[in-house]
Coordinates of C-alpha atoms and ligand atoms in Angstrom, one line a residue:
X663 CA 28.3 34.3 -101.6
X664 CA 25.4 36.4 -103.2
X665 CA 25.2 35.0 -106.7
X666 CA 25.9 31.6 -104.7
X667 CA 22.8 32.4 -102.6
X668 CA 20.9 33.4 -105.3
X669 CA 21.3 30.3 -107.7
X670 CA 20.6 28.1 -104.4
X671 CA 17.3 30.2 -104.5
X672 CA 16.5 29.2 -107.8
X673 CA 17.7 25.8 -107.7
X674 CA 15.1 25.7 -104.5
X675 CA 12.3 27.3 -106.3
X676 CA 13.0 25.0 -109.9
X677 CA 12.8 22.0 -107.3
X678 CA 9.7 23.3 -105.5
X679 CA 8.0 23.6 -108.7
X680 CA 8.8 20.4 -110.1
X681 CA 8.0 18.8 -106.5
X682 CA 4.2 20.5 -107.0
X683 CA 3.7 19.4 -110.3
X684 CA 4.8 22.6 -112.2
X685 CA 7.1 21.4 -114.7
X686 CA 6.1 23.2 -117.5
X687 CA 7.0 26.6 -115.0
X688 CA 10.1 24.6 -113.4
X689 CA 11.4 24.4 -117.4
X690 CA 10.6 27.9 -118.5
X691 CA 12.8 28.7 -115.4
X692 CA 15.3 26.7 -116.3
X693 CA 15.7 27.8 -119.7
X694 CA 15.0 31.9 -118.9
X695 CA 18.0 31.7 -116.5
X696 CA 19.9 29.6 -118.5
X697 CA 21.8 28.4 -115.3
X698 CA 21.5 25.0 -115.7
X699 CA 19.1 24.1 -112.7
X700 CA 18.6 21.2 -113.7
X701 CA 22.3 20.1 -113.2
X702 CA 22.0 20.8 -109.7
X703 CA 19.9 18.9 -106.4
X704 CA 18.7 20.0 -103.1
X705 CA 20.5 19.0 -99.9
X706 CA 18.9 16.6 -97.4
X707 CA 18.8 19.0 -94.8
X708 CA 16.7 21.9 -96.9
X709 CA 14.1 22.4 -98.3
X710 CA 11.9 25.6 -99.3
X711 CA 8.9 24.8 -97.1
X712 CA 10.9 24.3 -94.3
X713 CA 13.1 27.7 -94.9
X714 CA 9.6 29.4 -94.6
X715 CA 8.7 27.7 -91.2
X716 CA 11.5 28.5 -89.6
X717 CA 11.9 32.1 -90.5
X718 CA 7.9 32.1 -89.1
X719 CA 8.8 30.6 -86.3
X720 CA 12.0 32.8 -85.8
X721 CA 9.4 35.9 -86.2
X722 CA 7.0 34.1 -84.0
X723 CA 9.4 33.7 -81.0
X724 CA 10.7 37.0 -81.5
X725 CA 7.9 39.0 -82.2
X726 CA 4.7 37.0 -80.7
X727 CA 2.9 37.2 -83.8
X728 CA 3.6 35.8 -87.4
X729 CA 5.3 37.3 -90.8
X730 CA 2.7 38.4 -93.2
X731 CA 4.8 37.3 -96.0
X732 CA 2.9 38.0 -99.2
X733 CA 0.1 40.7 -99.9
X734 CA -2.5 40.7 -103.0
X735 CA -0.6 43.2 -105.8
X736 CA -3.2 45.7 -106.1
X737 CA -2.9 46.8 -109.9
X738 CA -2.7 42.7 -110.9
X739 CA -6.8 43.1 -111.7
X740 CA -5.5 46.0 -114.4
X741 CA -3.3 43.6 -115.5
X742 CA -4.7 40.0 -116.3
X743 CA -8.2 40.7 -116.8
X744 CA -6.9 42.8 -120.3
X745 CA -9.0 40.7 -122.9
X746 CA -5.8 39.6 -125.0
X747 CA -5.7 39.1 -128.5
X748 CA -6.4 35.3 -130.2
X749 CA -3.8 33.4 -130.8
X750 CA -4.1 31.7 -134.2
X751 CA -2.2 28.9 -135.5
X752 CA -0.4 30.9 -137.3
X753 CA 0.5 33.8 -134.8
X754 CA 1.4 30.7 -132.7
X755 CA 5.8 31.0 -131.6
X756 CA 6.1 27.4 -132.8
X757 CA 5.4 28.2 -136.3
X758 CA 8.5 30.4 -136.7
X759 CA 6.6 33.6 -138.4
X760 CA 6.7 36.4 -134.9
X761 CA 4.2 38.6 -135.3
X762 CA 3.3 42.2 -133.4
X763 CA 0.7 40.2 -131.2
X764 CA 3.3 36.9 -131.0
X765 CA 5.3 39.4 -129.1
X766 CA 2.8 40.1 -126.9
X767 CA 2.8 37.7 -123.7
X768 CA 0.1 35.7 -123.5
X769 CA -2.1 34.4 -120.1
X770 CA 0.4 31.8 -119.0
X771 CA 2.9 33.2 -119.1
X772 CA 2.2 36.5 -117.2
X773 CA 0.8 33.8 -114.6
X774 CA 4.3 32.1 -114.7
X775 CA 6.1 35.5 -114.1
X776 CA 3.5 36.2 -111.3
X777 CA 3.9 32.8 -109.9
X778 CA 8.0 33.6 -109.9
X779 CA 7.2 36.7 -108.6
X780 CA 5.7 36.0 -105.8
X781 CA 7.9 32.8 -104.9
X782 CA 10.9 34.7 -105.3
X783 CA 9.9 37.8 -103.1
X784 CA 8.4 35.4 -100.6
X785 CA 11.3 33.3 -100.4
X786 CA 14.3 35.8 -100.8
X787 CA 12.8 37.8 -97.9
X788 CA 12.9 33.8 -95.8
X789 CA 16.2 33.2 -97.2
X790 CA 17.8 36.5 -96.1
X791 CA 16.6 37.0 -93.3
X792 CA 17.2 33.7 -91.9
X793 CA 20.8 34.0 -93.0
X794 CA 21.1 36.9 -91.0
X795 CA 19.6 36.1 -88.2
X796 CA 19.1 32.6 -86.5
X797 CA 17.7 29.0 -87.5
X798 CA 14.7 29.3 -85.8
X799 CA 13.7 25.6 -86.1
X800 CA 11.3 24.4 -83.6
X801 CA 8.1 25.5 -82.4
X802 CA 5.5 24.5 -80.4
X803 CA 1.6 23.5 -80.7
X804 CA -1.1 23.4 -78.6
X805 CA -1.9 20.0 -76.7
X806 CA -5.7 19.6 -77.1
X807 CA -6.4 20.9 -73.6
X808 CA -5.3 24.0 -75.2
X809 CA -3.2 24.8 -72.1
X810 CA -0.1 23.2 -72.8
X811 CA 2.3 23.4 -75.3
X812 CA 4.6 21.2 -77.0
X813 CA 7.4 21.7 -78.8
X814 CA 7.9 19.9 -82.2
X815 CA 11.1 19.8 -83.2
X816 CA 12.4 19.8 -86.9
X817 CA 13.1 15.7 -88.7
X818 CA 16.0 14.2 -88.4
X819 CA 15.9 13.4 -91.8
X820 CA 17.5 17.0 -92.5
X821 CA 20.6 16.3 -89.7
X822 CA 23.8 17.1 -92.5
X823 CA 26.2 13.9 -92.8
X824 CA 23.7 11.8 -90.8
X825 CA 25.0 8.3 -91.2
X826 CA 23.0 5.5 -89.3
X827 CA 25.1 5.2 -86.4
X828 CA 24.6 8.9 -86.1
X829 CA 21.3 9.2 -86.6
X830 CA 20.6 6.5 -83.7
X831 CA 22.9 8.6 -81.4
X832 CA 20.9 11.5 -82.3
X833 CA 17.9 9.6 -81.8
X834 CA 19.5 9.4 -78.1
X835 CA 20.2 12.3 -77.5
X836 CA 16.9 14.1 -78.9
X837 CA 15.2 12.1 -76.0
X838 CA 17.1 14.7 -73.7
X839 CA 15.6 17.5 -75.1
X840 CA 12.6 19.3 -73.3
X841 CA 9.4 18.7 -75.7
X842 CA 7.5 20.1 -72.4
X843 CA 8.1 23.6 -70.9
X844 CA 9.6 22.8 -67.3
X845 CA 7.3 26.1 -65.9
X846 CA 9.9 28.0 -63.8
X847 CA 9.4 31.7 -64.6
X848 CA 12.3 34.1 -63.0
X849 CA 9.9 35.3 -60.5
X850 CA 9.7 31.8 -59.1
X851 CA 13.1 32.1 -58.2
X852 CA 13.6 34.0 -55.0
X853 CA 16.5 36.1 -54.7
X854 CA 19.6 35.3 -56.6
X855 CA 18.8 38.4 -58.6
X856 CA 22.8 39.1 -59.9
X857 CA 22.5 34.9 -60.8
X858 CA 18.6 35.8 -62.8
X859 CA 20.5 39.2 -64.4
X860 CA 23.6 37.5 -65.7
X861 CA 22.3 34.7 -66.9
X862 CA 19.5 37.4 -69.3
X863 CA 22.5 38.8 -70.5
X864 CA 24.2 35.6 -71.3
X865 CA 20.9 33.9 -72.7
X866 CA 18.2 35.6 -73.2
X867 CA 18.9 39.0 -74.6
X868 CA 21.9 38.5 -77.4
X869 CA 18.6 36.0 -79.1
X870 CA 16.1 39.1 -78.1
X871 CA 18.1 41.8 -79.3
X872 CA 20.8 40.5 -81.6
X873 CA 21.8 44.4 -83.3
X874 CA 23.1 44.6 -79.4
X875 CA 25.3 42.1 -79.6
X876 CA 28.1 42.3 -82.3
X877 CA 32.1 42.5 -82.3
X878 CA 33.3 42.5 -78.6
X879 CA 29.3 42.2 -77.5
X880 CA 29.3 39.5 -79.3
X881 CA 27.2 37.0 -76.9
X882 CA 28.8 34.7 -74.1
X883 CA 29.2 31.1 -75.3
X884 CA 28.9 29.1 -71.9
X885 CA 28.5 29.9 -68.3
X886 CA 28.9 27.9 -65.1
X887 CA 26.5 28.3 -62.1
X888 CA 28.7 26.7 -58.9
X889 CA 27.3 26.4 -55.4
X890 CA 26.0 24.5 -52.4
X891 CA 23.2 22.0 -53.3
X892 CA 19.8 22.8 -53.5
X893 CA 20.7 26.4 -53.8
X894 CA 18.1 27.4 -57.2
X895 CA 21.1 26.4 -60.1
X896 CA 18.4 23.5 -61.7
X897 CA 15.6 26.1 -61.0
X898 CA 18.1 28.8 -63.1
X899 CA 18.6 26.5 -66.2
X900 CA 14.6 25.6 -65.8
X901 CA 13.5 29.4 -66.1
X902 CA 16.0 29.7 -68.9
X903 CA 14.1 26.6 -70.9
X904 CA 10.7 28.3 -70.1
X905 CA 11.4 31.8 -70.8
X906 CA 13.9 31.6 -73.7
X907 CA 11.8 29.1 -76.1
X908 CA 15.4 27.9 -77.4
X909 CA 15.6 23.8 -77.8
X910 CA 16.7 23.5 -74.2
X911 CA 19.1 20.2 -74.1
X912 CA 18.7 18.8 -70.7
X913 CA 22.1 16.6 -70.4
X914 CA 22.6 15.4 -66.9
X915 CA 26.3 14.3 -66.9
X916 CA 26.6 11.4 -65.0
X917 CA 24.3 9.8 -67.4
X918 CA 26.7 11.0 -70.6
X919 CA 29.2 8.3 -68.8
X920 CA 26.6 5.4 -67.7
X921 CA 23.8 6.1 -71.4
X922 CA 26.7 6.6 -73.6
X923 CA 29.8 4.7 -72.5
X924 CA 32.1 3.9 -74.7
X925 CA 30.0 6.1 -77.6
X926 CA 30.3 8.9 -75.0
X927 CA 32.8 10.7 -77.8
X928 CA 30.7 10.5 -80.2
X929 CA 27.9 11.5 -78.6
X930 CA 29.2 14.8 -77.3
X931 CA 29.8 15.7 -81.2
X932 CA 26.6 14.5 -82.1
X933 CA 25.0 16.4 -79.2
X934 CA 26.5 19.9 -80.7
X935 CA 26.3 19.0 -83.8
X936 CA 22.1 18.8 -83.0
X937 CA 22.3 21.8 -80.6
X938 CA 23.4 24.1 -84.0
X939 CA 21.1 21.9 -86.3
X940 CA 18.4 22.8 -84.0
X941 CA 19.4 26.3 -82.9
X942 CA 19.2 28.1 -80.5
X943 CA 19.7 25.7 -78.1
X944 CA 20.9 25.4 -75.0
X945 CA 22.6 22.6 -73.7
X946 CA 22.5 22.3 -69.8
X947 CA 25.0 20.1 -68.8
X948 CA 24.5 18.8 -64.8
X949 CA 26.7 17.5 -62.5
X950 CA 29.8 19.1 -64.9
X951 CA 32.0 17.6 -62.0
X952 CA 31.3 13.9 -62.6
X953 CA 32.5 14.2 -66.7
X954 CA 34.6 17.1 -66.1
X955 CA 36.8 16.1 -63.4
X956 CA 40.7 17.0 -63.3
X957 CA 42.2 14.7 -65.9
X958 CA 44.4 11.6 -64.9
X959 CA 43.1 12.5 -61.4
X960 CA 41.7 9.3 -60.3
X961 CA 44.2 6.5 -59.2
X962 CA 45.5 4.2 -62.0
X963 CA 44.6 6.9 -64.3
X964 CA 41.3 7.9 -66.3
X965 CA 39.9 4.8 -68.9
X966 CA 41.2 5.8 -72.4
X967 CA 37.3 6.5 -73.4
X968 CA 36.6 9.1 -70.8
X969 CA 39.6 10.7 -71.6
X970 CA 38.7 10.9 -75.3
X971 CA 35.6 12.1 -74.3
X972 CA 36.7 14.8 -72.4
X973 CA 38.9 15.8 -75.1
X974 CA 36.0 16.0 -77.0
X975 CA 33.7 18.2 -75.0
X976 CA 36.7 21.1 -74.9
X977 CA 37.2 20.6 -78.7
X978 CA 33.6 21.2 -79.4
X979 CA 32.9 24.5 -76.5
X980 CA 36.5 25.6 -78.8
X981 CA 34.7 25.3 -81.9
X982 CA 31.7 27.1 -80.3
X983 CA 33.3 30.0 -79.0
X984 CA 34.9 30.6 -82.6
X985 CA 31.3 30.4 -84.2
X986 CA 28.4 32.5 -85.0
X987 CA 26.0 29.6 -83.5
X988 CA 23.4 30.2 -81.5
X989 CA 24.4 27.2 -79.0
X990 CA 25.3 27.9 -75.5
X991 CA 26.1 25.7 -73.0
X992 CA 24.6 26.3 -69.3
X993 CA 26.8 24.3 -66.7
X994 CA 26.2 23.6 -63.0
X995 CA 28.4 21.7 -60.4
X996 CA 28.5 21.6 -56.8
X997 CA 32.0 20.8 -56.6
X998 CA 33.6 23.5 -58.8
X999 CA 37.4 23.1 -57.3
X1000 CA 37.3 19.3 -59.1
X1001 CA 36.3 20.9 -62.5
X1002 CA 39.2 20.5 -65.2
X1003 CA 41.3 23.2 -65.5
X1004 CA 41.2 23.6 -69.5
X1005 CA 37.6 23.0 -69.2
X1006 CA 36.7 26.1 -66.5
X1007 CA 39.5 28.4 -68.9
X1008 CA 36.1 28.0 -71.6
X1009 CA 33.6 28.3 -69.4
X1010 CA 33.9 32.0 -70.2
X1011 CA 30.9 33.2 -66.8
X1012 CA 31.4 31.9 -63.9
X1013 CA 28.8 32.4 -61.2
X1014 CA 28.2 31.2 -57.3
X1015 CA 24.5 30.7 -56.7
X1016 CA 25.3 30.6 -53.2
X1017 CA 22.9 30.0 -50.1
X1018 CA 20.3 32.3 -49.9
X1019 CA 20.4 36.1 -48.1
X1020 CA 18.2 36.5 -45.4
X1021 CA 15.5 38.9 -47.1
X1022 CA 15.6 35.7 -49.5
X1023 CA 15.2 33.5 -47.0
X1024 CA 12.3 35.5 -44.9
X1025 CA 10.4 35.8 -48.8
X1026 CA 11.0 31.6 -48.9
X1027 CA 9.4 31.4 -45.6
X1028 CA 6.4 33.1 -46.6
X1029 CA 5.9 32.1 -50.5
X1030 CA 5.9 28.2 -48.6
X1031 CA 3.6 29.3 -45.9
X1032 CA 1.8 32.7 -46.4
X1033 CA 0.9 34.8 -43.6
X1034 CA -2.9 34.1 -44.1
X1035 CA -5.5 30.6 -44.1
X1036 CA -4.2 28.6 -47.0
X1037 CA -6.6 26.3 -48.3
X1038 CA -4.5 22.7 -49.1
X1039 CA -6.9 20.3 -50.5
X1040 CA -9.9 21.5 -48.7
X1041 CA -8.4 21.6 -45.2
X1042 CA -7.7 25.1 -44.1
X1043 CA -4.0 26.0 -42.9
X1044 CA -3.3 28.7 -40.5
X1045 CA 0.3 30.2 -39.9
X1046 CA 1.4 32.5 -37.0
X1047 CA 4.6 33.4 -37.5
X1048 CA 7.3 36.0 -37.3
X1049 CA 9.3 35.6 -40.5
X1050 CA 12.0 38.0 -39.5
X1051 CA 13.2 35.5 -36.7
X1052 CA 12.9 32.6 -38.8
X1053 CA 15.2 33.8 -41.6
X1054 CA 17.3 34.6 -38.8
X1055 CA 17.4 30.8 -37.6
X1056 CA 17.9 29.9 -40.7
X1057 CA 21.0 31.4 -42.0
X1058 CA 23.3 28.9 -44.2
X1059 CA 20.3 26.4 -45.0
X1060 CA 19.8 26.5 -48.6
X1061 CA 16.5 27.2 -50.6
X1062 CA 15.7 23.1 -50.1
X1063 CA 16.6 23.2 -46.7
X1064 CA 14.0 25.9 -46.5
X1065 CA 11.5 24.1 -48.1
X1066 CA 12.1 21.3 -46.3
X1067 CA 11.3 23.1 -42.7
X1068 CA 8.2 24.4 -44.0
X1069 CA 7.3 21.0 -45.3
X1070 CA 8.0 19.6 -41.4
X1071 CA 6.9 22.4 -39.2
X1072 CA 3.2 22.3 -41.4
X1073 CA 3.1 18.8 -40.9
X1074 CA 3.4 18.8 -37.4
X1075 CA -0.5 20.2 -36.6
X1076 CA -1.4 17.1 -39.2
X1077 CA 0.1 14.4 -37.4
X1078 CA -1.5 15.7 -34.1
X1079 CA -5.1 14.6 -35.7
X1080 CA -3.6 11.4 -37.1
X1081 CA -4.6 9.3 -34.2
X1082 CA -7.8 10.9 -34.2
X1083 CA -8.6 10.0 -37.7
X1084 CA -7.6 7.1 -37.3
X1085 CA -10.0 6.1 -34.3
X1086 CA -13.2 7.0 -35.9
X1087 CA -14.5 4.4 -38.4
X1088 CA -17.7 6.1 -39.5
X1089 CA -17.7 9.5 -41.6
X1090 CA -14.8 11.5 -42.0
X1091 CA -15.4 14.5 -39.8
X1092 CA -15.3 17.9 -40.6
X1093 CA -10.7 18.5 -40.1
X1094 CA -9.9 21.6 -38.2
X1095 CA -5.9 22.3 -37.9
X1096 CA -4.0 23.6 -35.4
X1097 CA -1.9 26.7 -36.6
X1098 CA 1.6 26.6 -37.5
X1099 CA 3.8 28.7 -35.0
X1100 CA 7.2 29.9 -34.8
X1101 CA 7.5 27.4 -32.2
X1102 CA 6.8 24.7 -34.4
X1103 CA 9.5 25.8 -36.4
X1104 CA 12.2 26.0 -33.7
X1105 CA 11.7 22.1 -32.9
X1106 CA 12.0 21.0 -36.3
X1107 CA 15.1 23.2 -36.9
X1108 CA 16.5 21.4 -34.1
X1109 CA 16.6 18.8 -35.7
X1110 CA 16.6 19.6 -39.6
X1111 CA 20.7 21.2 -40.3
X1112 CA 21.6 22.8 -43.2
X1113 CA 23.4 20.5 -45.3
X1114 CA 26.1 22.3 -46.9
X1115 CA 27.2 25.0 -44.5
X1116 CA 30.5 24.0 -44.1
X1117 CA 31.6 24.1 -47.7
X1118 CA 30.9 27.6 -48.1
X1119 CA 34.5 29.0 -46.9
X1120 CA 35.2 26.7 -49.3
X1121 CA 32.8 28.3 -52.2
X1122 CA 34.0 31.5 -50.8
X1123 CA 37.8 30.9 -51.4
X1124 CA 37.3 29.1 -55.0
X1125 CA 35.7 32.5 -55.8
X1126 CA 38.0 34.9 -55.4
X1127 CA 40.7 32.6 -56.8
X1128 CA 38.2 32.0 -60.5
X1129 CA 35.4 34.6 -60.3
X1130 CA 34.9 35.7 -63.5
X1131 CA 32.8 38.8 -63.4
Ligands
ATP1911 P1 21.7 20.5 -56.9 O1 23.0 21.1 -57.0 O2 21.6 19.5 -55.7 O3 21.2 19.9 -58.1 P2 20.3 22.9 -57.2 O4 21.2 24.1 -56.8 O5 20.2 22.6 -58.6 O6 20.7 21.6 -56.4 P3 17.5 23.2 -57.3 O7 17.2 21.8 -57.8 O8 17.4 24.3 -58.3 O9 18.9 23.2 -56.6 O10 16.5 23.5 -56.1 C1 15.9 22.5 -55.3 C2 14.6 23.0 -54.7 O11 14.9 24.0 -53.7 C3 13.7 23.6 -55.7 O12 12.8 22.7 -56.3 C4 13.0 24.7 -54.9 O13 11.9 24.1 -54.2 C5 14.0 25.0 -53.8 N1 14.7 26.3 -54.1 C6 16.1 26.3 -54.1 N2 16.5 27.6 -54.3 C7 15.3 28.3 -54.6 C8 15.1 29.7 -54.9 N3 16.1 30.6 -55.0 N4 13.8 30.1 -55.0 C9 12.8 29.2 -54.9 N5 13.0 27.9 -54.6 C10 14.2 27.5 -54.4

């Protein structure tokens, strides 16, 4: 594997010189290693330039700060600046009579072996360590508001054994990928802390601190968040694409079946096949329930496609969980009991992001509506309220539920000055709201229910029959 790595390395650098114009370098090279360089091509999917991006963008995302790959060799001015002696026609190699000073290198070539030099260190020290490590291959740039950042993502052009049906499904599939950071840090998520820890561990720190996680550390491949809707899973695999800089895959399922249909087989390779081309990714598959469901489980039986499909997606998380590849797949269903059984045996973490606790749901209450004048749009909004009963009211509503009330219980002092408004046709006057009170909240939990408290015996149960931790 070494000497194949290091004749790659020269293959690469006899290319990269002849691709710059430095053929006369590219031949010495060729001739000195007497390898036959020129016998050999570079791949489609590499090329030196690139090899150096991504290892400065592996450095970037794990350090904050770029390589400094090459330095100015101090004792150089010692070196070239020696006045060298005249070479005469008849000192000159090609006339076949070596002299003392004929054996003497001359400026070229000293700038050749520099040139080499420097190329080779740079490179080897790219090549190695991005064999070692990951294949850092995206970054982002600044949008000119200098705020935002996008992510580019490497050309297609490199994807290995693109044909052009594949490269169009690709082309698909790249559309899913988030080019925009979603902007979900973890401390946006209220509680769920065991949910936030495990899914660090699972994501976040085998790419953080790789030395950590070798031989039976070596990192989880896949991981299912289960629970009630609205419960913070979408807000988990968000924080994950914001704080993990990976190529974040955003696959909602039940658009695999109705975007890919009877391609859906293919797609699901090409979609891993892009997750490792542009790792680390991770793919977030939604809604696992609507392409994972038990097989042969509907009536008449499954269409031959979906089942192909589905035999697909377990052949490819197989192929991951054997692999070194930095591609993990983040799954989320709400209806965990109709997952596949061969599919939840590789979803090696499983975790309930169930409804929230009631410190959770008292820290909800007062993220939505602080306990002091919030100022939305101009208009000032009081609250008076006691937070302890409310999360008390509130048990079994999930975190949308929650956000819900707030919405409704602060819009209840607004629509008291609606008729108001309404009645004066001259200047807007100057809007003073009522304050929101517990009260306010008690009438609209009357009518607001939580929508999913029933199912969680059933949550409950499904966990202690498949919990995996
Ligand atoms: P579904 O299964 O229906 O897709 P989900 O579990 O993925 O639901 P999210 O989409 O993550 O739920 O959450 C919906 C909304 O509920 C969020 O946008 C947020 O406003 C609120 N929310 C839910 N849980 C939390 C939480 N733990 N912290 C803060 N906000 C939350």
């Amino acid at each position: 594997r070494t000497d194949l790595r290091r004749k790659s390395l020269l293959v690469l650098i006899y290319h990269h010189l002849m691709g710059q114009g430095y053929m006369e370098a590219a031949l010495a090279l060729d001739q000195e290693t007497n390898l036959g360089l020129r016998r050999f091509e570079v791949c489609d999917n590499i090329d030196l330039e690139m090899v150096l991006m991504e290892y400065e963008s592996y450095h970037y995302v794990k350090y904050q700060k770029y390589p400094k790959l090459i330095r100015k060799v101090t004792e150089a001015g010692n070196i070239i600046p020696k006045p060298l002696p005249k070479i005469t026609s008849s000192q000159h190699p090609s006339s076949g009579k070596k002299t003392a000073a004929s054996a003497q290198p001359n400026v070229r070539q000293i700038r050749i072996q520099f040139t080499f030099c420097f190329i080779y260190l740079a490179f080897k020290t790219a090549f190695n360590l991005c064999f070692q490590f990951a294949d850092f291959n995206s970054f982002y740039i600044k949008n000119s508001d200098g705020m935002s950042r996008e992510r580019l993502l490497k050309p297609l052009n490199g994807f290995s054994g693109i044909t052009e049906e594949m490269r169009e499904l690709a082309t698909i599939i790249s559309r899913d990928i988030y080019l925009h950071s979603p902007n979900v840090r973890w401390e946006d998520i209220i509680g769920l802390e065991d949910a936030k820890r495990l899914v660090k561990e699972a994501v976040v720190y085998p790419i953080k601190y790789p030395q950590l996680f070798t031989g039976i550390l070596s990192p989880w491949k896949s991981l299912l968040l289960y629970g009630p809707p609205g419960t913070g899973k979408t807000m988990l695999a968000k924080a994950v694409a914001t704080e993990c800089k990976t190529t974040f895959f955003n696959i909602s399922a039940s658009s695999i079946i109705s975007k890919w249909r009877g391609d859906s087989e293919k797609l699901v390779r090409v979609l891993f096949d892009l997750a490792r081309y542009h790792a680390p990714s991770t793919i977030f598959l939604d809604e696992l329930e609507s392409v994972m469901g038990q097989r042969g489980s509907t009536m008449g039986g499954e269409h031959e496609s979906n089942r192909r499909m589905k035999a697909e997606l377990l052949v490819q998380m197989d192929g991951l969980a054997r692999s070194d590849d930095l591609v993990f797949v983040l799954a989320a269903s709400n209806l965990p009991w109709e997952l596949d059984h061969a599919m939840l045996r590789r979803l090696e973490k499983r975790i309930l992001v169930g409804f929230p606790s009631s410190l959770a749901r008292q820290a909800m209450v007062s993220h939505w509506l602080p306990p002091f004048r919030s100022t939305e749009g101009g208009v000032e909004l009081r609250t008076q309220l006691d937070y302890q009963t409310l999360a008390k009211e509130m048990e079994g509503y999930s975190g949308s539920d929650i956000a819900l009330v707030c919405k409704e219980a602060s819009m209840r002092p607004v629509r008291k000055i609606f008729d108001a408004l309404e009645s004066i046709h001259n200047d807007t006057p100057a809007i003073c709201l009522d304050t929101v009170t517990t009260a306010d909240f008690m009438e609209v939990l009357a009518h607001i229910k939580p929508s999913a408290r029933s199912l969680m015996d059933r949550y409950t149960a499904w966990e202690k029959e498949y919990k995996s931790v």
